[in-house]
CSV table of C-alpha atoms in Angstrom, one decimal:
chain,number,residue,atom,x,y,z
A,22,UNK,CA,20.0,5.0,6.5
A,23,UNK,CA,17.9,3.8,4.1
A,24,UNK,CA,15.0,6.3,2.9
A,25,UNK,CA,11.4,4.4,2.2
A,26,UNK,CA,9.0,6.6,0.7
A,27,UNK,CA,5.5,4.5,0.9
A,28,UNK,CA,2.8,5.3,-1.2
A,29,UNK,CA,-1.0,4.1,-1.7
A,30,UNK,CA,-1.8,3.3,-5.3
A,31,UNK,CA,-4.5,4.6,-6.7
A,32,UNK,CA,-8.2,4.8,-6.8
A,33,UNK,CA,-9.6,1.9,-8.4
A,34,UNK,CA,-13.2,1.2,-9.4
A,35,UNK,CA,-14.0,-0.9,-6.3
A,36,UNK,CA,-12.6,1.3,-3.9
A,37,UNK,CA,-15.0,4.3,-6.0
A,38,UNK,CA,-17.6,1.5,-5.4
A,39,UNK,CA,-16.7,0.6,-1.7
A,40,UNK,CA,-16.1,-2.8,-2.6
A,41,UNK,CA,-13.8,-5.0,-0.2
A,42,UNK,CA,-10.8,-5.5,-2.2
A,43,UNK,CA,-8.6,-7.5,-0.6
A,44,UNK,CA,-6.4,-9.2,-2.3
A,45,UNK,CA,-7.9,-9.4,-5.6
A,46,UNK,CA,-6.0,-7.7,-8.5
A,47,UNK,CA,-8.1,-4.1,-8.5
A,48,UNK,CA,-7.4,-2.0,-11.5
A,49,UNK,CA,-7.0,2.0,-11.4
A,50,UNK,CA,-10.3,4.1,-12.6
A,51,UNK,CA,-9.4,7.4,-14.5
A,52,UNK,CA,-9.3,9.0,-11.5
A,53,UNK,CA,-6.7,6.8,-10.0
A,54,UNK,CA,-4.2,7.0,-13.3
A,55,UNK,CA,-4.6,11.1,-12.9
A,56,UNK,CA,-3.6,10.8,-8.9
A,57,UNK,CA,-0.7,8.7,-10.1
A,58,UNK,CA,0.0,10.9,-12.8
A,59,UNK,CA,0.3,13.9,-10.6
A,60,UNK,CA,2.4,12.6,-8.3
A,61,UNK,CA,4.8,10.9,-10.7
A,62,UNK,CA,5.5,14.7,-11.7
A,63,UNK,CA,5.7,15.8,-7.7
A,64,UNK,CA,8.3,12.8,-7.5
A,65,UNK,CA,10.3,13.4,-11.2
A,66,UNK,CA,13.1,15.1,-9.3
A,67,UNK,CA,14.3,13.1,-6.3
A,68,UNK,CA,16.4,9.9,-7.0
A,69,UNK,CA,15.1,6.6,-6.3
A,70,UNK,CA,17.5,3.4,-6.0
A,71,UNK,CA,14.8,1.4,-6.9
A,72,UNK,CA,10.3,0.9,-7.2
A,73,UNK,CA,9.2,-1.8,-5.0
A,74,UNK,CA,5.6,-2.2,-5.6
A,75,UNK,CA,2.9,-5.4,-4.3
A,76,UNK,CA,2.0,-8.2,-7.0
A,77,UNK,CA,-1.5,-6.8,-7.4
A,78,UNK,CA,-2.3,-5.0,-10.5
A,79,UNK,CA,-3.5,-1.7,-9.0
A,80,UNK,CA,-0.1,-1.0,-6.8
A,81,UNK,CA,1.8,-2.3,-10.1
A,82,UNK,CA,0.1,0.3,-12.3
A,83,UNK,CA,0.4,3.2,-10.1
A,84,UNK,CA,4.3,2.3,-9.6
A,85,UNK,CA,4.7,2.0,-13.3
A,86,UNK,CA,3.2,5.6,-13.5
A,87,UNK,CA,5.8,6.9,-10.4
A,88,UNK,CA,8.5,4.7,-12.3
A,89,UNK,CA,8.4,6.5,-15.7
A,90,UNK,CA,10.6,9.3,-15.0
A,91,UNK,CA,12.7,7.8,-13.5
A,92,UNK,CA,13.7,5.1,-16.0
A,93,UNK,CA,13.4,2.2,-13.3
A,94,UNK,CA,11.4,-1.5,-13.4
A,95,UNK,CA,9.0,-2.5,-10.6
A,96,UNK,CA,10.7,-5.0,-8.5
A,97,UNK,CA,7.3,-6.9,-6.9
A,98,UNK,CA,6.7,-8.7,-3.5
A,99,UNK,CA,3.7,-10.6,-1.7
A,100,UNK,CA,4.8,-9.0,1.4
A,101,UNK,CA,3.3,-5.4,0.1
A,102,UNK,CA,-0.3,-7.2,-0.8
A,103,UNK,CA,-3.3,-5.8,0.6
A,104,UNK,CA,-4.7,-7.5,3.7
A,105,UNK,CA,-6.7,-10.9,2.9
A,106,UNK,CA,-10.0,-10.2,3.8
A,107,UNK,CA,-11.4,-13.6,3.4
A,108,UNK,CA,-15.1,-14.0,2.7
A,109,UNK,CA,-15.3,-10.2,3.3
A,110,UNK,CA,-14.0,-9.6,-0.6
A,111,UNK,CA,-15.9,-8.7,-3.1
A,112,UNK,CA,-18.6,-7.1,-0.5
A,113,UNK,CA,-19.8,-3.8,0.0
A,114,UNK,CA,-18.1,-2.0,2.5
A,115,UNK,CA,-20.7,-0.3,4.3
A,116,UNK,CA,-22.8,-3.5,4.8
A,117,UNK,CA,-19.6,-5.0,6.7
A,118,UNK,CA,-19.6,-2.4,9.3
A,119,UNK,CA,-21.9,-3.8,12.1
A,120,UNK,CA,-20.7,-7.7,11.5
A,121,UNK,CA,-19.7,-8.8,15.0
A,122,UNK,CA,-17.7,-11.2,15.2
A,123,UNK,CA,-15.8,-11.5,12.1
A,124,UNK,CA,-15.2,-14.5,10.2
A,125,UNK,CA,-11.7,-16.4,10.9
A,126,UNK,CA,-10.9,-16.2,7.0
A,127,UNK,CA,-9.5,-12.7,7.7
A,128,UNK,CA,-6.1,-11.8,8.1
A,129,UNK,CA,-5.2,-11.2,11.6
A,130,UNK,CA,-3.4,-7.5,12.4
A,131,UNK,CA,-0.6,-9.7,14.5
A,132,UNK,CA,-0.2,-11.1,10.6
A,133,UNK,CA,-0.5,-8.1,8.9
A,134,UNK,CA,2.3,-6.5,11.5
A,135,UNK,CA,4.3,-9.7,11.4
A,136,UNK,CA,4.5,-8.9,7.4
A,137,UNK,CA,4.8,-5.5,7.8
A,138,UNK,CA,8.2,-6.0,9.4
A,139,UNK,CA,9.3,-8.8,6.7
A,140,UNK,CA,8.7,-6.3,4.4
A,141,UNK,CA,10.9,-3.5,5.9
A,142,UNK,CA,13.5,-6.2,7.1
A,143,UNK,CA,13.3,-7.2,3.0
A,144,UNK,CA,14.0,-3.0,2.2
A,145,UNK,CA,16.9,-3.0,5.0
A,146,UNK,CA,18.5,-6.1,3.1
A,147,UNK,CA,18.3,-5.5,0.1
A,148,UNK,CA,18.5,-1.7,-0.2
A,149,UNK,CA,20.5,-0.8,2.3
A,150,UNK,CA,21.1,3.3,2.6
A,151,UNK,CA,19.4,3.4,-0.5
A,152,UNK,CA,16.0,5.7,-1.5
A,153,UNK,CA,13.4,3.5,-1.9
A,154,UNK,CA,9.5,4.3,-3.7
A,155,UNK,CA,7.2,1.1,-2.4
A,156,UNK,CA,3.3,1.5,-3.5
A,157,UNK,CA,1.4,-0.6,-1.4
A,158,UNK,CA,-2.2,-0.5,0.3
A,159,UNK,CA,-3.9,1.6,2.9
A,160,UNK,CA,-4.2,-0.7,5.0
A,161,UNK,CA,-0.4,-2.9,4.8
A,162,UNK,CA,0.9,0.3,4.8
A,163,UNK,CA,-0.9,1.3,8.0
A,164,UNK,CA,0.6,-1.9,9.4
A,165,UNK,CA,4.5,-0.4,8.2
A,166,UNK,CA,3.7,2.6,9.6
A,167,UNK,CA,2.7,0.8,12.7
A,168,UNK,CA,5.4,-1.0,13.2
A,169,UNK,CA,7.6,1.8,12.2
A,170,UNK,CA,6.5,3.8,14.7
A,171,UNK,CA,5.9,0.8,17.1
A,172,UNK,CA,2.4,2.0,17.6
A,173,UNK,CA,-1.1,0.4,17.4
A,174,UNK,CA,-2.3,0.4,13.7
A,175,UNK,CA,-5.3,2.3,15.2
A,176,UNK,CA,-3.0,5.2,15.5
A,177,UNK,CA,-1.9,5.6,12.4
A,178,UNK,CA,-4.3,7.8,10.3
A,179,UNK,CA,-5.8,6.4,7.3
A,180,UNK,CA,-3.5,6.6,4.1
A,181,UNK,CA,-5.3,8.9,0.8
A,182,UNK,CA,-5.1,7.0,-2.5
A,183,UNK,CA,-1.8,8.0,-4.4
A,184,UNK,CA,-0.4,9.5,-0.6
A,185,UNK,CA,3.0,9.4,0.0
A,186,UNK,CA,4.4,9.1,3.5
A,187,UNK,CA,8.5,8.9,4.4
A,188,UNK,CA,10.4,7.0,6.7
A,189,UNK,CA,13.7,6.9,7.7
A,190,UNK,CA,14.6,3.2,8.3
């Protein structure tokens, strides 16, 4: 059995600013570095096979941080990115809320659950019965969760920055 334990990166200035990031890059405020600081030392002790992390910078960083004491490179993948919100980037969160419908520029969650289960097929290949740390995004790792647990990604509660969550796959 192979052991995934799935982590938000994080805080970054947009999400302290409740900017849509997407999939744009992000990069980890001082708040965010400390979250991933702290729980690099709450993860120091338990082995890790390997740090799979998404391409974007802020998941990079905070796996970098969680990486360090354990001696390990990030290993990247576009399947851990964020979900693509289209022309919704780079907004203000709260002004998106009452938007009915949405624009078609934004991921669907049959997409986002469709990658989800790439990306644990991708774990189950190339780790097998291995400990795996992946750093990801609240909400692609709402969609792993979902498909997980083959549940609706409205079940799953919302993912803290720098949370961890394990699952037995």
């Amino acid at each position: 059995m192979t052991k995934l334990y799935l982590v938000r990166h994080g805080e970054t200035f947009d999400n302290e600013r409740q900017i849509m990031q997407g999939q744009t890059q992000g990069e980890l405020n001082a708040t965010g570095i400390r979250q991933a600081e702290e729980l690099s030392i709450q993860l120091a002790d338990i082995h890790f096979d390997a740090i799979v992390a998404s391409d974007l910078w802020r998941a990079v960083h905070t796996a970098r941080i969680l990486a360090e004491p354990h001696h390990l490179s990030v290993v990247t993948t576009p399947l851990l990115r964020e979900r693509d919100w289209g022309s919704f980037t780079g907004r203000f969160i709260p002004d998106l809320k009452d938007i009915k419908p949405w624009p078609n520029d934004i991921e669907s969650l049959p997409m986002m659950k469709d990658r989800a289960g790439r990306f644990l097929d991708f774990i189950l290949n190339k780790y097998p019965d291995n400990q795996i740390l992946a750093v990801g995004h609240g909400i692609i790792n709402k969609a792993i969760q979902a498909v997980y647990w083959h549940k609706e990604m409205h079940e799953i509660e919302k993912m803290k920055n720098a949370e961890v969550r394990i699952l037995d796959i």
